[in-house]
Amino acid sequence: MSGVREKIRLGLVGVGKIARDQHIPAIGGNQRFELAAVASRHAGVEEVPSYHDIEAMLAGDHGLAAVAVCTPPAGRFAIARTAIAAGLHVLLEKPPGATVAEVDDLVARATKAGVTLFATWHSREAASVDAARDWLADKHIRSAHIEWREDIRVWHPGQDWILEPGGFGVFDPGINALSIATAILPEALIVQSAELEIPAGRDSPIAATVVMCHGTDTPVRVDLDFLQTGPQSWNITVETDGGTLVLREGGKRLWIAGKEKSVAADEEYPRLYRRFAELIEAGQSDVDLRPLQLVADAFLLARRTEVASFDF
């Protein structure tokens, strides 16, 4: 039939909480994609061919054109490299890799192979982020404060990998805040110092404070905590010459000068998959490494303090 486009057959690698909560519903709700196969060491998806790893999934000959990689960050490089070598377009859950160098290499490989590489930052797609960026564009920024406090037991139950090397610790959620900050603030962010609290017997921080500057000398403070119970705090406050802007609930709600602004419905992951389809059709990639670079710089400059042990 004229005008009907063939669906993009997609393989999903890593069937964990984020895949079930966000990716699978977003794929199912997007007419451009068809979930054709999944690969996961510990889980499958009902009525979808399931495999132990990406190599087995590719050998299943499902006519895949793209993959979405939702594994922990330490394993993403090898998976994405395999997909690119097979000529597939690749969507990476955040953070896109365990190191900046890994993702740089994937960019080069994708470019050479002529496929799309999309390093996603889902929090940038929250309902109020675009409006916040637009309002701040012509303002003088006086200071900014990022407060990202959540309960690791609620959002990452039993996921020991997140406190292992390459697991990012509290920066796994914290990088969401940095992805928003780099999107809405008009000048570059530079890490000046960091304090990391690492539980005894663990390798990645359970809490952190990062001091940055925006542009030349505007102060930006980041407070991250993985042990907050009760109400969770995902807030960014920006003081400007035109008043105070506050993003709350991870970018979903916006206040300017004390008044809440109405915004569109929140649909982070549906927007990501719409963008992925657009990139594939345009033959383009979208890889912004600034949030990952800020985390890497924080680890490089950090003073580390051992704190009480942690168990899930």
PDB file of C-alpha atoms in Angstrom, residues 9-304:
ATOM      1  CA  ARG A   9      12.327  -4.677  13.725  1.00  0.00           C
ATOM      2  CA  LEU A  10      13.990  -4.131  17.077  1.00  0.00           C
ATOM      3  CA  GLY A  11      15.924  -6.389  19.428  1.00  0.00           C
ATOM      4  CA  LEU A  12      16.033  -5.530  23.131  1.00  0.00           C
ATOM      5  CA  VAL A  13      19.137  -6.491  25.112  1.00  0.00           C
ATOM      6  CA  GLY A  14      18.733  -6.576  28.895  1.00  0.00           C
ATOM      7  CA  VAL A  15      15.284  -7.305  30.308  1.00  0.00           C
ATOM      8  CA  GLY A  16      15.432  -5.642  33.702  1.00  0.00           C
ATOM      9  CA  LYS A  17      13.312  -3.112  35.580  1.00  0.00           C
ATOM     10  CA  ILE A  18      13.923  -0.174  33.224  1.00  0.00           C
ATOM     11  CA  ALA A  19      13.209  -2.314  30.157  1.00  0.00           C
ATOM     12  CA  ARG A  20       9.924  -3.616  31.578  1.00  0.00           C
ATOM     13  CA  ASP A  21       8.793  -0.314  33.084  1.00  0.00           C
ATOM     14  CA  GLN A  22       9.724   1.991  30.214  1.00  0.00           C
ATOM     15  CA  HIS A  23      11.245   0.534  27.049  1.00  0.00           C
ATOM     16  CA  ILE A  24       8.793  -2.266  26.295  1.00  0.00           C
ATOM     17  CA  PRO A  25       5.686  -0.045  26.741  1.00  0.00           C
ATOM     18  CA  ALA A  26       7.288   2.729  24.646  1.00  0.00           C
ATOM     19  CA  ILE A  27       8.193   0.297  21.859  1.00  0.00           C
ATOM     20  CA  GLY A  28       4.687  -1.165  21.926  1.00  0.00           C
ATOM     21  CA  GLY A  29       3.175   2.297  21.647  1.00  0.00           C
ATOM     22  CA  ASN A  30       5.290   3.371  18.669  1.00  0.00           C
ATOM     23  CA  GLN A  31       3.985   2.350  15.248  1.00  0.00           C
ATOM     24  CA  ARG A  32       7.469   2.582  13.721  1.00  0.00           C
ATOM     25  CA  PHE A  33       8.890  -0.266  15.828  1.00  0.00           C
ATOM     26  CA  GLU A  34       8.194  -3.949  16.331  1.00  0.00           C
ATOM     27  CA  LEU A  35       9.794  -5.790  19.244  1.00  0.00           C
ATOM     28  CA  ALA A  36      11.068  -8.851  17.360  1.00  0.00           C
ATOM     29  CA  ALA A  37      13.437 -10.499  19.890  1.00  0.00           C
ATOM     30  CA  VAL A  38      15.061 -10.032  23.288  1.00  0.00           C
ATOM     31  CA  ALA A  39      18.314 -11.122  24.864  1.00  0.00           C
ATOM     32  CA  SER A  40      18.830 -11.353  28.614  1.00  0.00           C
ATOM     33  CA  ARG A  41      20.730 -13.618  30.982  1.00  0.00           C
ATOM     34  CA  HIS A  42      17.936 -13.873  33.516  1.00  0.00           C
ATOM     35  CA  ALA A  43      14.589 -13.005  31.901  1.00  0.00           C
ATOM     36  CA  GLY A  44      12.490 -13.081  28.763  1.00  0.00           C
ATOM     37  CA  VAL A  45       9.379 -11.432  27.381  1.00  0.00           C
ATOM     38  CA  GLU A  46       6.190 -13.405  26.869  1.00  0.00           C
ATOM     39  CA  GLU A  47       5.420 -14.210  23.224  1.00  0.00           C
ATOM     40  CA  VAL A  48       8.729 -12.686  22.040  1.00  0.00           C
ATOM     41  CA  PRO A  49      11.668 -14.935  21.032  1.00  0.00           C
ATOM     42  CA  SER A  50      14.159 -14.773  23.909  1.00  0.00           C
ATOM     43  CA  TYR A  51      17.872 -15.569  23.994  1.00  0.00           C
ATOM     44  CA  HIS A  52      20.717 -15.642  26.498  1.00  0.00           C
ATOM     45  CA  ASP A  53      22.878 -13.055  24.710  1.00  0.00           C
ATOM     46  CA  ILE A  54      23.044 -10.811  21.671  1.00  0.00           C
ATOM     47  CA  GLU A  55      25.064 -13.299  19.637  1.00  0.00           C
ATOM     48  CA  ALA A  56      22.339 -15.924  19.993  1.00  0.00           C
ATOM     49  CA  MET A  57      19.662 -13.334  19.246  1.00  0.00           C
ATOM     50  CA  LEU A  58      21.401 -12.298  16.037  1.00  0.00           C
ATOM     51  CA  ALA A  59      21.837 -15.938  15.032  1.00  0.00           C
ATOM     52  CA  GLY A  60      18.060 -16.357  15.396  1.00  0.00           C
ATOM     53  CA  ASP A  61      17.669 -14.503  12.093  1.00  0.00           C
ATOM     54  CA  HIS A  62      14.754 -12.231  13.042  1.00  0.00           C
ATOM     55  CA  GLY A  63      15.466  -9.600  10.406  1.00  0.00           C
ATOM     56  CA  LEU A  64      16.530  -7.051  13.014  1.00  0.00           C
ATOM     57  CA  ALA A  65      17.327  -3.517  11.941  1.00  0.00           C
ATOM     58  CA  ALA A  66      18.054  -2.046  15.374  1.00  0.00           C
ATOM     59  CA  VAL A  67      18.730  -2.892  19.010  1.00  0.00           C
ATOM     60  CA  ALA A  68      18.074  -1.125  22.304  1.00  0.00           C
ATOM     61  CA  VAL A  69      20.715  -1.851  24.954  1.00  0.00           C
ATOM     62  CA  CYS A  70      19.369  -1.755  28.523  1.00  0.00           C
ATOM     63  CA  THR A  71      22.028  -3.742  30.414  1.00  0.00           C
ATOM     64  CA  PRO A  72      24.145  -2.286  33.238  1.00  0.00           C
ATOM     65  CA  PRO A  73      26.690   0.169  31.785  1.00  0.00           C
ATOM     66  CA  ALA A  74      29.748  -2.034  32.265  1.00  0.00           C
ATOM     67  CA  GLY A  75      28.563  -4.473  29.597  1.00  0.00           C
ATOM     68  CA  ARG A  76      27.186  -2.103  27.006  1.00  0.00           C
ATOM     69  CA  PHE A  77      30.338  -1.532  24.987  1.00  0.00           C
ATOM     70  CA  ALA A  78      30.763  -5.140  23.860  1.00  0.00           C
ATOM     71  CA  ILE A  79      27.045  -5.497  23.125  1.00  0.00           C
ATOM     72  CA  ALA A  80      26.836  -2.287  21.102  1.00  0.00           C
ATOM     73  CA  ARG A  81      30.044  -3.138  19.246  1.00  0.00           C
ATOM     74  CA  THR A  82      28.544  -6.499  18.241  1.00  0.00           C
ATOM     75  CA  ALA A  83      25.332  -4.844  17.064  1.00  0.00           C
ATOM     76  CA  ILE A  84      27.154  -2.214  15.016  1.00  0.00           C
ATOM     77  CA  ALA A  85      29.339  -4.884  13.415  1.00  0.00           C
ATOM     78  CA  ALA A  86      26.112  -6.643  12.370  1.00  0.00           C
ATOM     79  CA  GLY A  87      24.915  -3.437  10.680  1.00  0.00           C
ATOM     80  CA  LEU A  88      22.261  -2.574  13.264  1.00  0.00           C
ATOM     81  CA  HIS A  89      21.210   0.826  14.557  1.00  0.00           C
ATOM     82  CA  VAL A  90      21.795   1.143  18.316  1.00  0.00           C
ATOM     83  CA  LEU A  91      19.930   2.902  21.114  1.00  0.00           C
ATOM     84  CA  LEU A  92      21.800   3.055  24.435  1.00  0.00           C
ATOM     85  CA  GLU A  93      20.039   3.456  27.784  1.00  0.00           C
ATOM     86  CA  LYS A  94      21.800   5.983  29.999  1.00  0.00           C
ATOM     87  CA  PRO A  95      24.619   6.156  30.864  1.00  0.00           C
ATOM     88  CA  PRO A  96      25.787   5.138  27.366  1.00  0.00           C
ATOM     89  CA  GLY A  97      28.872   3.309  28.610  1.00  0.00           C
ATOM     90  CA  ALA A  98      31.189   2.791  31.538  1.00  0.00           C
ATOM     91  CA  THR A  99      33.780   5.231  30.147  1.00  0.00           C
ATOM     92  CA  VAL A 100      33.960   8.159  27.761  1.00  0.00           C
ATOM     93  CA  ALA A 101      36.508   6.324  25.607  1.00  0.00           C
ATOM     94  CA  GLU A 102      34.123   3.406  25.078  1.00  0.00           C
ATOM     95  CA  VAL A 103      31.412   5.638  23.687  1.00  0.00           C
ATOM     96  CA  ASP A 104      33.880   7.593  21.547  1.00  0.00           C
ATOM     97  CA  ASP A 105      34.906   4.280  19.999  1.00  0.00           C
ATOM     98  CA  LEU A 106      31.266   3.336  19.358  1.00  0.00           C
ATOM     99  CA  VAL A 107      30.721   6.668  17.589  1.00  0.00           C
ATOM    100  CA  ALA A 108      33.638   5.936  15.269  1.00  0.00           C
ATOM    101  CA  ARG A 109      32.393   2.402  14.599  1.00  0.00           C
ATOM    102  CA  ALA A 110      28.833   3.553  13.901  1.00  0.00           C
ATOM    103  CA  THR A 111      30.056   6.256  11.551  1.00  0.00           C
ATOM    104  CA  LYS A 112      32.206   3.779   9.623  1.00  0.00           C
ATOM    105  CA  ALA A 113      29.348   1.241   9.454  1.00  0.00           C
ATOM    106  CA  GLY A 114      26.808   3.871   8.381  1.00  0.00           C
ATOM    107  CA  VAL A 115      24.385   3.122  11.213  1.00  0.00           C
ATOM    108  CA  THR A 116      22.652   5.301  13.809  1.00  0.00           C
ATOM    109  CA  LEU A 117      23.981   5.503  17.358  1.00  0.00           C
ATOM    110  CA  PHE A 118      21.645   7.171  19.860  1.00  0.00           C
ATOM    111  CA  ALA A 119      22.946   7.799  23.385  1.00  0.00           C
ATOM    112  CA  THR A 120      19.735   8.562  25.253  1.00  0.00           C
ATOM    113  CA  TRP A 121      19.207  10.841  28.232  1.00  0.00           C
ATOM    114  CA  HIS A 122      15.609  10.148  29.173  1.00  0.00           C
ATOM    115  CA  SER A 123      15.357  12.888  31.796  1.00  0.00           C
ATOM    116  CA  ARG A 124      15.919  15.513  29.089  1.00  0.00           C
ATOM    117  CA  GLU A 125      12.570  14.398  27.680  1.00  0.00           C
ATOM    118  CA  ALA A 126      10.687  15.201  30.906  1.00  0.00           C
ATOM    119  CA  ALA A 127       7.714  17.501  30.429  1.00  0.00           C
ATOM    120  CA  SER A 128       9.219  20.789  31.659  1.00  0.00           C
ATOM    121  CA  VAL A 129      12.822  20.575  30.455  1.00  0.00           C
ATOM    122  CA  ASP A 130      12.292  22.265  27.081  1.00  0.00           C
ATOM    123  CA  ALA A 131      10.386  25.137  28.690  1.00  0.00           C
ATOM    124  CA  ALA A 132      13.095  25.593  31.323  1.00  0.00           C
ATOM    125  CA  ARG A 133      15.828  25.692  28.653  1.00  0.00           C
ATOM    126  CA  ASP A 134      13.920  28.270  26.614  1.00  0.00           C
ATOM    127  CA  TRP A 135      13.271  30.515  29.631  1.00  0.00           C
ATOM    128  CA  LEU A 136      16.927  30.427  30.756  1.00  0.00           C
ATOM    129  CA  ALA A 137      18.350  31.116  27.296  1.00  0.00           C
ATOM    130  CA  ASP A 138      18.534  34.909  27.715  1.00  0.00           C
ATOM    131  CA  LYS A 139      18.985  35.056  31.501  1.00  0.00           C
ATOM    132  CA  HIS A 140      22.101  35.789  33.537  1.00  0.00           C
ATOM    133  CA  ILE A 141      22.666  32.746  35.765  1.00  0.00           C
ATOM    134  CA  ARG A 142      23.694  33.663  39.315  1.00  0.00           C
ATOM    135  CA  SER A 143      23.811  30.183  40.853  1.00  0.00           C
ATOM    136  CA  ALA A 144      22.346  26.702  40.564  1.00  0.00           C
ATOM    137  CA  HIS A 145      21.673  23.896  43.009  1.00  0.00           C
ATOM    138  CA  ILE A 146      20.939  20.295  42.050  1.00  0.00           C
ATOM    139  CA  GLU A 147      19.395  18.087  44.728  1.00  0.00           C
ATOM    140  CA  TRP A 148      18.890  14.446  43.681  1.00  0.00           C
ATOM    141  CA  ARG A 149      18.006  12.229  46.637  1.00  0.00           C
ATOM    142  CA  GLU A 150      16.307   8.855  46.282  1.00  0.00           C
ATOM    143  CA  ASP A 151      16.058   5.416  47.866  1.00  0.00           C
ATOM    144  CA  ILE A 152      18.350   2.847  46.261  1.00  0.00           C
ATOM    145  CA  ARG A 153      16.235   0.019  47.718  1.00  0.00           C
ATOM    146  CA  VAL A 154      13.149   1.283  45.872  1.00  0.00           C
ATOM    147  CA  TRP A 155      14.708   2.087  42.501  1.00  0.00           C
ATOM    148  CA  HIS A 156      17.457  -0.553  42.355  1.00  0.00           C
ATOM    149  CA  PRO A 157      16.308  -3.392  44.623  1.00  0.00           C
ATOM    150  CA  GLY A 158      19.017  -6.008  45.076  1.00  0.00           C
ATOM    151  CA  GLN A 159      21.102  -4.612  42.195  1.00  0.00           C
ATOM    152  CA  ASP A 160      24.583  -4.991  43.659  1.00  0.00           C
ATOM    153  CA  TRP A 161      26.178  -4.081  40.314  1.00  0.00           C
ATOM    154  CA  ILE A 162      25.334  -0.438  40.877  1.00  0.00           C
ATOM    155  CA  LEU A 163      27.851  -0.240  43.758  1.00  0.00           C
ATOM    156  CA  GLU A 164      30.522  -2.224  41.922  1.00  0.00           C
ATOM    157  CA  PRO A 165      33.287  -0.704  39.743  1.00  0.00           C
ATOM    158  CA  GLY A 166      31.660   0.824  36.681  1.00  0.00           C
ATOM    159  CA  GLY A 167      28.235   0.806  38.336  1.00  0.00           C
ATOM    160  CA  PHE A 168      28.299   4.582  38.981  1.00  0.00           C
ATOM    161  CA  GLY A 169      26.709   4.294  42.441  1.00  0.00           C
ATOM    162  CA  VAL A 170      24.624   7.371  43.237  1.00  0.00           C
ATOM    163  CA  PHE A 171      25.718   8.871  39.925  1.00  0.00           C
ATOM    164  CA  ASP A 172      23.462   6.392  38.121  1.00  0.00           C
ATOM    165  CA  PRO A 173      20.459   8.563  39.052  1.00  0.00           C
ATOM    166  CA  GLY A 174      22.644  11.637  39.474  1.00  0.00           C
ATOM    167  CA  ILE A 175      23.636  11.610  35.815  1.00  0.00           C
ATOM    168  CA  ASN A 176      19.955  12.224  35.031  1.00  0.00           C
ATOM    169  CA  ALA A 177      20.253  15.555  36.821  1.00  0.00           C
ATOM    170  CA  LEU A 178      23.458  16.348  34.949  1.00  0.00           C
ATOM    171  CA  SER A 179      21.791  15.508  31.648  1.00  0.00           C
ATOM    172  CA  ILE A 180      19.088  18.078  32.418  1.00  0.00           C
ATOM    173  CA  ALA A 181      21.569  20.689  33.642  1.00  0.00           C
ATOM    174  CA  THR A 182      23.703  20.422  30.508  1.00  0.00           C
ATOM    175  CA  ALA A 183      20.550  20.770  28.404  1.00  0.00           C
ATOM    176  CA  ILE A 184      19.021  23.818  30.116  1.00  0.00           C
ATOM    177  CA  LEU A 185      22.041  25.892  31.191  1.00  0.00           C
ATOM    178  CA  PRO A 186      23.417  28.018  28.352  1.00  0.00           C
ATOM    179  CA  GLU A 187      27.139  27.698  29.165  1.00  0.00           C
ATOM    180  CA  ALA A 188      29.505  24.838  29.929  1.00  0.00           C
ATOM    181  CA  LEU A 189      29.723  23.168  33.348  1.00  0.00           C
ATOM    182  CA  ILE A 190      33.180  22.515  34.786  1.00  0.00           C
ATOM    183  CA  VAL A 191      33.820  20.255  37.803  1.00  0.00           C
ATOM    184  CA  GLN A 192      35.953  21.927  40.476  1.00  0.00           C
ATOM    185  CA  SER A 193      35.802  19.426  43.348  1.00  0.00           C
ATOM    186  CA  ALA A 194      33.859  16.429  44.618  1.00  0.00           C
ATOM    187  CA  GLU A 195      33.299  14.461  47.814  1.00  0.00           C
ATOM    188  CA  LEU A 196      32.306  10.800  47.493  1.00  0.00           C
ATOM    189  CA  GLU A 197      30.946   8.650  50.348  1.00  0.00           C
ATOM    190  CA  ILE A 198      31.659   4.986  49.649  1.00  0.00           C
ATOM    191  CA  PRO A 199      30.230   2.242  51.892  1.00  0.00           C
ATOM    192  CA  ALA A 200      32.752  -0.112  53.476  1.00  0.00           C
ATOM    193  CA  GLY A 201      33.305  -3.098  51.215  1.00  0.00           C
ATOM    194  CA  ARG A 202      31.780  -1.356  48.184  1.00  0.00           C
ATOM    195  CA  ASP A 203      33.409   0.422  45.242  1.00  0.00           C
ATOM    196  CA  SER A 204      30.990   3.151  44.139  1.00  0.00           C
ATOM    197  CA  PRO A 205      29.503   6.038  46.131  1.00  0.00           C
ATOM    198  CA  ILE A 206      26.239   5.961  48.050  1.00  0.00           C
ATOM    199  CA  ALA A 207      26.282   9.773  48.340  1.00  0.00           C
ATOM    200  CA  ALA A 208      28.221  12.602  46.709  1.00  0.00           C
ATOM    201  CA  THR A 209      28.667  16.358  46.602  1.00  0.00           C
ATOM    202  CA  VAL A 210      30.059  18.008  43.478  1.00  0.00           C
ATOM    203  CA  VAL A 211      31.057  21.658  43.125  1.00  0.00           C
ATOM    204  CA  MET A 212      31.048  23.031  39.588  1.00  0.00           C
ATOM    205  CA  CYS A 213      31.108  26.364  37.827  1.00  0.00           C
ATOM    206  CA  HIS A 214      28.835  27.445  34.991  1.00  0.00           C
ATOM    207  CA  GLY A 215      30.605  29.554  32.401  1.00  0.00           C
ATOM    208  CA  THR A 216      33.364  31.631  33.994  1.00  0.00           C
ATOM    209  CA  ASP A 217      32.539  31.664  37.693  1.00  0.00           C
ATOM    210  CA  THR A 218      28.845  30.970  38.398  1.00  0.00           C
ATOM    211  CA  PRO A 219      28.619  28.467  41.291  1.00  0.00           C
ATOM    212  CA  VAL A 220      26.748  25.192  40.836  1.00  0.00           C
ATOM    213  CA  ARG A 221      26.375  22.669  43.661  1.00  0.00           C
ATOM    214  CA  VAL A 222      25.222  19.072  43.245  1.00  0.00           C
ATOM    215  CA  ASP A 223      24.010  17.008  46.224  1.00  0.00           C
ATOM    216  CA  LEU A 224      23.342  13.307  45.574  1.00  0.00           C
ATOM    217  CA  ASP A 225      22.040  10.762  48.089  1.00  0.00           C
ATOM    218  CA  PHE A 226      20.991   7.133  47.575  1.00  0.00           C
ATOM    219  CA  LEU A 227      19.584   6.635  51.092  1.00  0.00           C
ATOM    220  CA  GLN A 228      16.615   9.006  51.193  1.00  0.00           C
ATOM    221  CA  THR A 229      13.431   7.346  52.392  1.00  0.00           C
ATOM    222  CA  GLY A 230       9.938   8.774  52.200  1.00  0.00           C
ATOM    223  CA  PRO A 231       9.353  11.508  49.595  1.00  0.00           C
ATOM    224  CA  GLN A 232      12.077  11.535  46.951  1.00  0.00           C
ATOM    225  CA  SER A 233      13.827  14.738  45.856  1.00  0.00           C
ATOM    226  CA  TRP A 234      14.716  15.406  42.230  1.00  0.00           C
ATOM    227  CA  ASN A 235      15.049  19.193  42.087  1.00  0.00           C
ATOM    228  CA  ILE A 236      17.086  21.768  40.158  1.00  0.00           C
ATOM    229  CA  THR A 237      17.006  25.390  41.321  1.00  0.00           C
ATOM    230  CA  VAL A 238      18.490  28.157  39.171  1.00  0.00           C
ATOM    231  CA  GLU A 239      18.818  31.742  40.451  1.00  0.00           C
ATOM    232  CA  THR A 240      18.820  34.314  37.645  1.00  0.00           C
ATOM    233  CA  ASP A 241      18.510  38.043  37.073  1.00  0.00           C
ATOM    234  CA  GLY A 242      14.934  37.381  35.978  1.00  0.00           C
ATOM    235  CA  GLY A 243      13.875  35.372  39.022  1.00  0.00           C
ATOM    236  CA  THR A 244      14.188  31.831  40.334  1.00  0.00           C
ATOM    237  CA  LEU A 245      13.473  28.763  38.215  1.00  0.00           C
ATOM    238  CA  VAL A 246      12.768  25.441  39.914  1.00  0.00           C
ATOM    239  CA  LEU A 247      12.424  22.098  38.157  1.00  0.00           C
ATOM    240  CA  ARG A 248      10.881  19.428  40.389  1.00  0.00           C
ATOM    241  CA  GLU A 249      10.077  15.729  40.145  1.00  0.00           C
ATOM    242  CA  GLY A 250      12.961  15.080  37.784  1.00  0.00           C
ATOM    243  CA  GLY A 251      11.977  17.764  35.296  1.00  0.00           C
ATOM    244  CA  LYS A 252       8.257  17.035  35.188  1.00  0.00           C
ATOM    245  CA  ARG A 253       7.098  20.226  36.934  1.00  0.00           C
ATOM    246  CA  LEU A 254       8.302  23.808  36.552  1.00  0.00           C
ATOM    247  CA  TRP A 255       8.072  26.907  38.762  1.00  0.00           C
ATOM    248  CA  ILE A 256       9.213  30.361  37.659  1.00  0.00           C
ATOM    249  CA  ALA A 257       9.231  33.228  40.167  1.00  0.00           C
ATOM    250  CA  GLY A 258       7.122  31.132  42.542  1.00  0.00           C
ATOM    251  CA  LYS A 259       4.398  30.236  40.040  1.00  0.00           C
ATOM    252  CA  GLU A 260       3.928  26.788  38.537  1.00  0.00           C
ATOM    253  CA  LYS A 261       3.792  26.708  34.756  1.00  0.00           C
ATOM    254  CA  SER A 262       1.552  24.311  32.862  1.00  0.00           C
ATOM    255  CA  VAL A 263       3.351  21.984  30.472  1.00  0.00           C
ATOM    256  CA  ALA A 264       2.567  19.105  28.154  1.00  0.00           C
ATOM    257  CA  ALA A 265       1.978  15.574  29.396  1.00  0.00           C
ATOM    258  CA  ASP A 266       5.098  13.725  30.497  1.00  0.00           C
ATOM    259  CA  GLU A 267       6.226  10.988  28.076  1.00  0.00           C
ATOM    260  CA  GLU A 268       9.990  10.570  28.328  1.00  0.00           C
ATOM    261  CA  TYR A 269      10.493   7.160  26.716  1.00  0.00           C
ATOM    262  CA  PRO A 270       7.889   7.564  23.947  1.00  0.00           C
ATOM    263  CA  ARG A 271       9.778  10.718  22.940  1.00  0.00           C
ATOM    264  CA  LEU A 272      13.060   8.806  22.917  1.00  0.00           C
ATOM    265  CA  TYR A 273      11.715   6.182  20.540  1.00  0.00           C
ATOM    266  CA  ARG A 274      10.192   8.809  18.272  1.00  0.00           C
ATOM    267  CA  ARG A 275      13.616  10.461  18.148  1.00  0.00           C
ATOM    268  CA  PHE A 276      15.323   7.122  17.443  1.00  0.00           C
ATOM    269  CA  ALA A 277      13.040   6.523  14.461  1.00  0.00           C
ATOM    270  CA  GLU A 278      13.740  10.037  13.166  1.00  0.00           C
ATOM    271  CA  LEU A 279      17.506   9.527  13.454  1.00  0.00           C
ATOM    272  CA  ILE A 280      17.361   6.189  11.638  1.00  0.00           C
ATOM    273  CA  GLU A 281      15.318   7.662   8.802  1.00  0.00           C
ATOM    274  CA  ALA A 282      17.657  10.667   8.511  1.00  0.00           C
ATOM    275  CA  GLY A 283      20.815   8.528   8.651  1.00  0.00           C
ATOM    276  CA  GLN A 284      22.101  10.465  11.669  1.00  0.00           C
ATOM    277  CA  SER A 285      23.450   9.789  15.172  1.00  0.00           C
ATOM    278  CA  ASP A 286      22.940  11.672  18.431  1.00  0.00           C
ATOM    279  CA  VAL A 287      25.631  11.217  21.083  1.00  0.00           C
ATOM    280  CA  ASP A 288      26.115  13.901  23.767  1.00  0.00           C
ATOM    281  CA  LEU A 289      28.839  12.889  26.207  1.00  0.00           C
ATOM    282  CA  ARG A 290      28.738  15.944  28.480  1.00  0.00           C
ATOM    283  CA  PRO A 291      26.841  14.296  31.375  1.00  0.00           C
ATOM    284  CA  LEU A 292      29.157  11.259  31.315  1.00  0.00           C
ATOM    285  CA  GLN A 293      32.226  13.499  31.131  1.00  0.00           C
ATOM    286  CA  LEU A 294      31.089  15.415  34.226  1.00  0.00           C
ATOM    287  CA  VAL A 295      30.754  12.152  36.166  1.00  0.00           C
ATOM    288  CA  ALA A 296      34.204  11.041  34.984  1.00  0.00           C
ATOM    289  CA  ASP A 297      35.683  14.389  36.052  1.00  0.00           C
ATOM    290  CA  ALA A 298      34.003  14.157  39.456  1.00  0.00           C
ATOM    291  CA  PHE A 299      35.587  10.746  40.020  1.00  0.00           C
ATOM    292  CA  LEU A 300      38.988  12.087  38.917  1.00  0.00           C
ATOM    293  CA  LEU A 301      38.919  15.050  41.323  1.00  0.00           C
ATOM    294  CA  ALA A 302      37.083  13.436  44.227  1.00  0.00           C
ATOM    295  CA  ARG A 303      38.072  13.108  47.846  1.00  0.00           C
ATOM    296  CA  ARG A 304      36.785   9.687  48.972  1.00  0.00           C
TER     297      ARG A 304
END
